[in-house]
Amino acid sequence: MLEFQDVTLKVDENGKEITILDNINLQLERKKIYVITGPNGGGKTTLSKLLMGIRIPTSGKIIFDDEEITAMNITKRAKLGIGYAFQQPPRFKGLKVRELLELAAKADNNQVDFCKLLLDVGLCPQDYVNREINNSLSGGELKRIEIATILARKLKLALFDEPEAGIDLWSFQKLVETFKKLHDENDLTLVIISHQERIIELADEVIVVADGKIKERTSKDTILSEVTLESACGCSSKFCDRRR
């Protein structure tokens, strides 16, 4: 379904060439859940931006459904059925939640159920459907609304960059349930960047990215068995940078 072939990304920083991602080879299959994890700064978000077309690799190829999309922009990739939820969602002053969800659904000629979409991400429809997407919304609220726009579409591949960021525990549990339901009821591949154990538990396969490379492809059981629940910083993830 999706394949990275020898993908490398290099950038120039103060006249010095820096390798951000180094010779990435990766194959993702249809209707599976992949969780990408690893230390901060290891290249996880950059990898996701290459997938969506936000950044273009220096070398290598990206193939989606047997079509090369390496140089394809975000709009064209979205039309192919790829969706992306940012780590820090944008604000749209003057645009209401209802209108944003309508726009997302319209892209795929999909029927939108505002109540269901908002409930699925832990928001009360009555309180939010007519809210403007501006500075009155918290980061967590923005994150949930953005995830609802992804749910409103008919996608082949949906990518979520740390969807748990800024979300309270109740909404996070609801979000985990939504991911599982979304996967079970649709012919959809999910790629989730996360350190959270409850999200890792959903994975068919876990991909560990560090130092710009894919360090490991393994099962959720293997990863979870390696997690130390009592760490010096109080974090349950072995990938937390504070433990290094």
Tab-separated table of C-alpha atoms in Angstrom:
chain	number	residue	atom	x	y	z
A	1	MET	CA	0.000	0.000	0.000
A	2	LEU	CA	2.676	2.505	1.084
A	3	GLU	CA	6.397	2.124	0.539
A	4	PHE	CA	9.461	4.230	1.288
A	5	GLN	CA	12.401	3.225	-0.914
A	6	ASP	CA	15.826	4.470	0.234
A	7	VAL	CA	14.336	7.773	1.388
A	8	THR	CA	16.803	10.337	2.721
A	9	LEU	CA	16.232	13.916	3.831
A	10	LYS	CA	19.130	16.335	4.221
A	11	VAL	CA	18.964	20.017	5.141
A	12	ASP	CA	21.462	22.863	5.177
A	13	GLU	CA	22.080	24.454	8.566
A	14	ASN	CA	24.523	27.346	8.595
A	15	GLY	CA	26.334	25.994	5.572
A	16	LYS	CA	26.578	22.493	6.998
A	17	GLU	CA	24.637	19.572	5.546
A	18	ILE	CA	22.626	17.714	8.188
A	19	THR	CA	20.977	14.334	7.608
A	20	ILE	CA	17.520	14.275	9.205
A	21	LEU	CA	16.393	10.913	7.831
A	22	ASP	CA	18.864	8.387	6.516
A	23	ASN	CA	18.020	5.731	3.925
A	24	ILE	CA	14.526	4.856	5.151
A	25	ASN	CA	13.016	1.667	3.750
A	26	LEU	CA	9.503	0.968	4.948
A	27	GLN	CA	6.437	-0.939	3.769
A	28	LEU	CA	2.969	-0.493	5.253
A	29	GLU	CA	0.087	-2.833	4.505
A	30	ARG	CA	-3.578	-2.000	4.097
A	31	LYS	CA	-5.928	-2.128	7.095
A	32	LYS	CA	-3.284	-2.313	9.785
A	33	ILE	CA	-2.457	-0.072	12.725
A	34	TYR	CA	1.151	1.075	12.929
A	35	VAL	CA	2.491	2.984	15.913
A	36	ILE	CA	5.693	4.953	15.354
A	37	THR	CA	7.597	5.635	18.541
A	38	GLY	CA	11.070	6.639	19.654
A	39	PRO	CA	12.939	9.506	21.355
A	40	ASN	CA	12.125	13.140	20.664
A	41	GLY	CA	14.162	14.532	17.791
A	42	GLY	CA	14.656	11.090	16.312
A	43	GLY	CA	12.800	11.829	13.072
A	44	LYS	CA	9.240	10.597	13.717
A	45	THR	CA	7.417	13.800	12.793
A	46	THR	CA	9.708	14.427	9.824
A	47	LEU	CA	8.901	10.954	8.535
A	48	SER	CA	5.186	11.719	8.789
A	49	LYS	CA	5.637	15.034	6.939
A	50	LEU	CA	7.383	13.221	4.096
A	51	LEU	CA	4.464	10.827	3.930
A	52	MET	CA	1.961	13.689	3.651
A	53	GLY	CA	4.019	15.778	1.238
A	54	ILE	CA	4.732	18.620	3.649
A	55	ARG	CA	8.405	17.941	2.991
A	56	ILE	CA	10.033	16.385	-0.073
A	57	PRO	CA	12.915	13.909	0.338
A	58	THR	CA	16.401	14.679	-0.916
A	59	SER	CA	16.560	11.239	-2.503
A	60	GLY	CA	14.566	8.018	-2.721
A	61	LYS	CA	10.975	7.225	-3.667
A	62	ILE	CA	7.584	7.127	-1.935
A	63	ILE	CA	4.979	4.799	-3.466
A	64	PHE	CA	1.273	4.786	-2.583
A	65	ASP	CA	-1.068	2.205	-4.110
A	66	ASP	CA	1.503	1.461	-6.847
A	67	GLU	CA	1.803	5.152	-7.769
A	68	GLU	CA	4.907	7.211	-7.109
A	69	ILE	CA	3.982	10.248	-5.022
A	70	THR	CA	7.494	11.432	-4.070
A	71	ALA	CA	7.104	14.940	-5.526
A	72	MET	CA	3.316	15.130	-5.147
A	73	ASN	CA	1.971	18.030	-3.046
A	74	ILE	CA	-0.360	17.845	-0.039
A	75	THR	CA	-3.536	18.535	-2.018
A	76	LYS	CA	-2.912	15.756	-4.507
A	77	ARG	CA	-2.055	13.287	-1.762
A	78	ALA	CA	-5.223	14.219	0.107
A	79	LYS	CA	-7.238	13.451	-3.017
A	80	LEU	CA	-5.618	10.015	-3.117
A	81	GLY	CA	-7.010	9.325	0.352
A	82	ILE	CA	-4.195	10.331	2.716
A	83	GLY	CA	-5.118	12.349	5.803
A	84	TYR	CA	-2.889	14.017	8.389
A	85	ALA	CA	-3.548	15.347	11.902
A	86	PHE	CA	-0.838	17.792	12.984
A	87	GLN	CA	0.938	17.718	16.333
A	88	GLN	CA	-0.055	21.386	16.704
A	89	PRO	CA	-3.323	22.025	14.821
A	90	PRO	CA	-3.862	25.380	13.058
A	91	ARG	CA	-6.570	27.873	14.041
A	92	PHE	CA	-9.075	29.234	11.516
A	93	LYS	CA	-10.446	32.569	12.695
A	94	GLY	CA	-13.959	33.162	11.386
A	95	LEU	CA	-14.587	29.476	10.618
A	96	LYS	CA	-16.940	27.470	12.825
A	97	VAL	CA	-16.490	23.835	13.835
A	98	ARG	CA	-19.598	22.858	11.851
A	99	GLU	CA	-18.209	24.491	8.701
A	100	LEU	CA	-14.800	22.825	9.084
A	101	LEU	CA	-16.374	19.377	9.452
A	102	GLU	CA	-18.589	20.052	6.419
A	103	LEU	CA	-15.530	20.991	4.355
A	104	ALA	CA	-13.714	17.833	5.424
A	105	ALA	CA	-16.665	15.599	4.563
A	106	LYS	CA	-17.319	17.401	1.271
A	107	ALA	CA	-13.832	16.531	0.045
A	108	ASP	CA	-14.946	12.895	-0.194
A	109	ASN	CA	-18.668	13.477	-0.836
A	110	ASN	CA	-19.280	12.058	2.611
A	111	GLN	CA	-22.344	12.566	4.809
A	112	VAL	CA	-21.409	14.274	8.059
A	113	ASP	CA	-22.914	13.504	11.470
A	114	PHE	CA	-21.719	16.386	13.641
A	115	CYS	CA	-22.916	14.863	16.896
A	116	LYS	CA	-21.239	11.508	16.339
A	117	LEU	CA	-17.955	13.028	15.155
A	118	LEU	CA	-17.663	15.345	18.136
A	119	LEU	CA	-18.735	12.715	20.648
A	120	ASP	CA	-16.141	10.339	19.207
A	121	VAL	CA	-13.400	12.785	20.155
A	122	GLY	CA	-14.862	13.600	23.558
A	123	LEU	CA	-16.561	16.935	22.802
A	124	CYS	CA	-20.157	17.914	23.531
A	125	PRO	CA	-21.799	18.769	20.166
A	126	GLN	CA	-24.082	21.369	21.724
A	127	ASP	CA	-21.115	23.243	23.146
A	128	TYR	CA	-18.810	23.028	20.143
A	129	VAL	CA	-20.614	22.699	16.815
A	130	ASN	CA	-21.075	26.465	16.469
A	131	ARG	CA	-17.822	27.511	18.147
A	132	GLU	CA	-15.361	29.524	16.106
A	133	ILE	CA	-11.943	27.922	15.638
A	134	ASN	CA	-9.963	30.750	17.204
A	135	ASN	CA	-7.920	31.569	20.298
A	136	SER	CA	-10.871	30.805	22.589
A	137	LEU	CA	-10.159	27.098	22.072
A	138	SER	CA	-7.457	25.336	24.048
A	139	GLY	CA	-4.746	23.270	22.384
A	140	GLY	CA	-6.481	20.081	23.475
A	141	GLU	CA	-9.813	21.218	22.060
A	142	LEU	CA	-8.153	22.106	18.753
A	143	LYS	CA	-6.502	18.688	18.641
A	144	ARG	CA	-9.816	16.900	19.106
A	145	ILE	CA	-11.572	19.021	16.481
A	146	GLU	CA	-8.803	18.301	13.997
A	147	ILE	CA	-9.089	14.579	14.668
A	148	ALA	CA	-12.841	14.875	14.029
A	149	THR	CA	-12.089	16.323	10.574
A	150	ILE	CA	-9.977	13.250	9.819
A	151	LEU	CA	-12.834	11.003	10.961
A	152	ALA	CA	-15.213	12.920	8.669
A	153	ARG	CA	-13.318	11.808	5.569
A	154	LYS	CA	-13.209	8.538	3.645
A	155	LEU	CA	-9.505	7.805	3.793
A	156	LYS	CA	-7.202	4.988	2.808
A	157	LEU	CA	-4.458	6.083	5.192
A	158	ALA	CA	-4.790	8.333	8.232
A	159	LEU	CA	-1.762	9.675	10.063
A	160	PHE	CA	-1.966	11.078	13.600
A	161	ASP	CA	1.005	12.891	15.139
A	162	GLU	CA	0.856	12.483	18.942
A	163	PRO	CA	-2.956	12.703	19.133
A	164	GLU	CA	-2.861	12.442	22.939
A	165	ALA	CA	-1.085	15.805	23.346
A	166	GLY	CA	-3.126	18.205	25.472
A	167	ILE	CA	-6.057	15.792	25.911
A	168	ASP	CA	-7.467	14.910	29.332
A	169	LEU	CA	-7.592	11.284	30.489
A	170	TRP	CA	-11.321	10.793	29.829
A	171	SER	CA	-11.065	12.156	26.294
A	172	PHE	CA	-7.906	10.138	25.716
A	173	GLN	CA	-9.697	6.891	26.565
A	174	LYS	CA	-12.520	7.897	24.219
A	175	LEU	CA	-9.951	8.628	21.523
A	176	VAL	CA	-8.366	5.183	21.893
A	177	GLU	CA	-11.808	3.612	21.499
A	178	THR	CA	-12.417	5.752	18.410
A	179	PHE	CA	-9.179	4.621	16.772
A	180	LYS	CA	-10.105	0.991	17.341
A	181	LYS	CA	-13.623	1.491	15.984
A	182	LEU	CA	-12.350	3.481	13.010
A	183	HIS	CA	-9.973	0.668	12.124
A	184	ASP	CA	-12.506	-2.129	12.673
A	185	GLU	CA	-15.247	-0.523	10.580
A	186	ASN	CA	-13.223	0.822	7.643
A	187	ASP	CA	-10.739	-0.371	5.037
A	188	LEU	CA	-8.213	1.998	6.523
A	189	THR	CA	-4.553	2.003	7.521
A	190	LEU	CA	-3.745	3.970	10.663
A	191	VAL	CA	-0.313	5.396	11.416
A	192	ILE	CA	-0.047	6.897	14.895
A	193	ILE	CA	3.008	8.627	16.333
A	194	SER	CA	2.867	8.107	20.077
A	195	HIS	CA	4.698	7.126	23.273
A	196	GLN	CA	1.509	6.147	25.080
A	197	GLU	CA	1.145	2.518	26.123
A	198	ARG	CA	-2.622	2.454	25.514
A	199	ILE	CA	-2.065	3.519	21.921
A	200	ILE	CA	0.835	1.112	21.465
A	201	GLU	CA	-1.549	-1.640	22.623
A	202	LEU	CA	-3.636	-1.002	19.470
A	203	ALA	CA	-0.707	-1.636	17.122
A	204	ASP	CA	-0.365	-4.505	14.698
A	205	GLU	CA	3.264	-3.434	14.448
A	206	VAL	CA	5.458	-0.922	16.251
A	207	ILE	CA	8.129	1.022	14.349
A	208	VAL	CA	10.942	2.533	16.407
A	209	VAL	CA	12.581	5.623	14.862
A	210	ALA	CA	15.742	7.126	16.357
A	211	ASP	CA	18.707	9.106	15.046
A	212	GLY	CA	17.014	9.456	11.654
A	213	LYS	CA	16.797	5.707	11.117
A	214	ILE	CA	14.320	2.903	11.601
A	215	LYS	CA	15.915	1.110	14.515
A	216	GLU	CA	13.372	-1.645	14.976
A	217	ARG	CA	10.101	-3.087	13.666
A	218	THR	CA	8.526	-5.224	16.322
A	219	SER	CA	5.329	-6.318	18.050
A	220	LYS	CA	3.460	-4.342	20.677
A	221	ASP	CA	4.082	-7.150	23.175
A	222	THR	CA	7.837	-6.865	22.751
A	223	ILE	CA	7.800	-3.096	23.195
A	224	LEU	CA	5.444	-3.145	26.164
A	225	SER	CA	7.467	-5.845	27.890
A	226	GLU	CA	10.496	-3.552	27.732
A	227	VAL	CA	8.740	-0.579	29.265
A	228	THR	CA	9.927	0.215	32.770
A	229	LEU	CA	6.939	1.407	34.793
A	230	GLU	CA	9.037	3.075	37.466
A	231	SER	CA	11.585	5.454	35.985
A	232	ALA	CA	13.509	8.280	37.549
A	233	CYS	CA	11.339	10.888	35.814
A	234	GLY	CA	8.037	9.134	36.509
A	235	CYS	CA	7.481	8.428	32.814
A	236	SER	CA	6.395	4.948	31.731
A	237	SER	CA	7.972	5.219	28.303
A	238	LYS	CA	11.488	3.944	27.745
A	239	PHE	CA	11.745	6.486	24.914
A	240	CYS	CA	11.368	9.514	27.160
A	241	ASP	CA	14.397	11.768	26.662
A	242	ARG	CA	14.519	12.560	30.381
A	243	ARG	CA	15.612	8.980	30.979
A	244	ARG	CA	18.688	9.332	28.783
